[in-house]
CSV table of C-alpha atoms in Angstrom, one decimal:
chain,number,residue,atom,x,y,z
P,3,MET,CA,104.6,91.4,86.0
P,4,PRO,CA,104.7,92.3,89.7
P,5,VAL,CA,101.4,93.5,91.1
P,6,MET,CA,100.9,95.5,94.2
P,7,HIS,CA,98.1,96.9,96.4
P,8,PHE,CA,98.2,100.1,98.3
P,9,THR,CA,95.8,101.1,101.1
P,10,VAL,CA,94.6,104.7,101.5
P,11,ARG,CA,92.5,106.6,104.0
P,12,TRP,CA,90.0,109.1,102.6
P,13,PRO,CA,89.0,112.3,104.4
P,14,ASP,CA,86.0,110.6,105.9
P,15,ALA,CA,88.3,108.0,107.5
P,16,GLN,CA,87.1,105.2,105.1
P,17,GLU,CA,90.0,103.0,103.8
P,18,SER,CA,90.4,101.5,100.4
P,19,ARG,CA,92.7,98.8,99.2
P,20,CYS,CA,93.8,99.8,95.7
P,21,TYR,CA,95.4,97.7,92.9
P,22,SER,CA,98.2,98.4,90.5
P,23,PRO,CA,99.6,96.0,87.9
P,24,SER,CA,103.1,97.5,88.5
P,25,LEU,CA,105.3,98.6,91.4
P,26,VAL,CA,105.5,102.0,89.7
P,27,VAL,CA,103.1,103.4,92.4
P,28,LYS,CA,106.1,103.3,94.7
P,29,ASP,CA,107.6,106.1,92.6
P,30,PHE,CA,104.6,108.3,93.2
P,31,LEU,CA,103.2,107.6,96.7
P,32,GLU,CA,104.8,107.0,100.0
P,33,PRO,CA,103.3,105.1,103.0
P,34,GLY,CA,102.8,107.4,106.0
P,35,ARG,CA,102.4,110.5,103.9
P,36,HIS,CA,99.3,112.7,103.6
P,37,TYR,CA,98.6,114.1,100.2
P,38,PRO,CA,96.2,117.0,99.4
P,39,LEU,CA,93.4,115.5,97.3
P,40,PRO,CA,94.4,117.2,94.0
P,41,ASP,CA,98.0,116.0,94.4
P,42,PHE,CA,96.9,112.5,95.3
P,43,LEU,CA,94.7,112.3,92.2
P,44,ALA,CA,97.5,113.6,89.9
P,45,ARG,CA,99.9,111.1,91.4
P,46,THR,CA,97.6,108.1,91.1
P,47,ARG,CA,96.5,109.1,87.6
P,48,GLU,CA,100.1,109.2,86.4
P,49,ALA,CA,101.1,106.0,88.2
P,50,LEU,CA,98.2,103.9,87.1
P,51,ASN,CA,98.5,105.2,83.5
P,52,ILE,CA,102.2,104.2,83.5
P,53,ALA,CA,101.3,100.9,85.0
P,54,SER,CA,98.7,100.2,82.3
P,55,GLU,CA,101.2,101.2,79.6
P,56,ARG,CA,103.7,98.8,81.0
P,57,VAL,CA,101.1,96.0,80.7
P,58,ARG,CA,100.5,97.2,77.1
P,59,ALA,CA,104.2,97.0,76.3
P,60,LYS,CA,104.5,93.5,77.7
P,61,TYR,CA,101.2,91.9,76.6
P,62,GLY,CA,100.0,94.1,73.7
P,63,PHE,CA,96.9,95.6,75.5
P,64,ALA,CA,96.3,98.1,78.3
P,65,CYS,CA,95.4,97.0,81.8
P,66,SER,CA,91.7,97.4,82.2
P,67,ALA,CA,92.0,96.6,86.0
P,68,ALA,CA,94.3,99.6,86.4
P,69,MET,CA,91.9,101.9,84.6
P,70,ASP,CA,89.0,100.5,86.6
P,71,GLN,CA,91.0,101.2,89.8
P,72,LEU,CA,91.6,104.7,88.7
P,73,ALA,CA,87.9,105.2,87.9
P,74,ARG,CA,87.1,104.0,91.5
P,75,ILE,CA,89.7,106.4,93.0
P,76,GLU,CA,88.3,109.3,91.0
P,77,ASP,CA,84.7,108.4,91.9
P,78,THR,CA,85.5,108.3,95.6
P,79,ALA,CA,87.6,111.5,95.4
P,80,GLY,CA,84.6,113.2,93.8
P,81,ARG,CA,82.8,113.0,97.1
P,82,PHE,CA,85.4,115.2,98.7
P,83,ILE,CA,86.1,117.9,96.0
P,84,ASP,CA,84.2,120.5,98.0
P,85,TRP,CA,85.8,119.6,101.3
P,86,PRO,CA,88.3,122.3,102.3
P,87,GLU,CA,91.7,120.9,103.0
P,88,ALA,CA,90.7,117.4,101.9
P,89,GLY,CA,93.6,115.0,101.7
P,90,VAL,CA,94.4,111.3,101.4
P,91,ASP,CA,96.7,109.3,103.7
P,92,VAL,CA,98.7,106.5,102.1
P,93,ILE,CA,98.6,103.8,104.8
P,94,ALA,CA,100.6,100.9,103.3
P,95,PHE,CA,101.9,99.1,100.3
P,96,ASP,CA,101.4,95.3,99.9
P,97,ASP,CA,103.6,93.7,97.2
P,98,ASN,CA,101.9,90.3,97.8
P,99,PRO,CA,98.9,89.7,95.6
């Protein structure tokens, strides 16, 4: 199954390299775009849940790494919930593990 990484920049200018077990993230995020925090969270939740289910369909179990990544994204995003106009920039996709 093709894996990918995507790099995001948080409102405090910190960057994170994130993991997905599927290329489906490309259907939800676009490099070079800025997403309001709630929109970014909704998009990554849906993408990583779909990715995890694709792993389940192929191997018979959900992808814990995708769910761990989603938990890290939600944890980091929680620091910015009270920031007015908080958003996340998608910097790049990396299809090479």
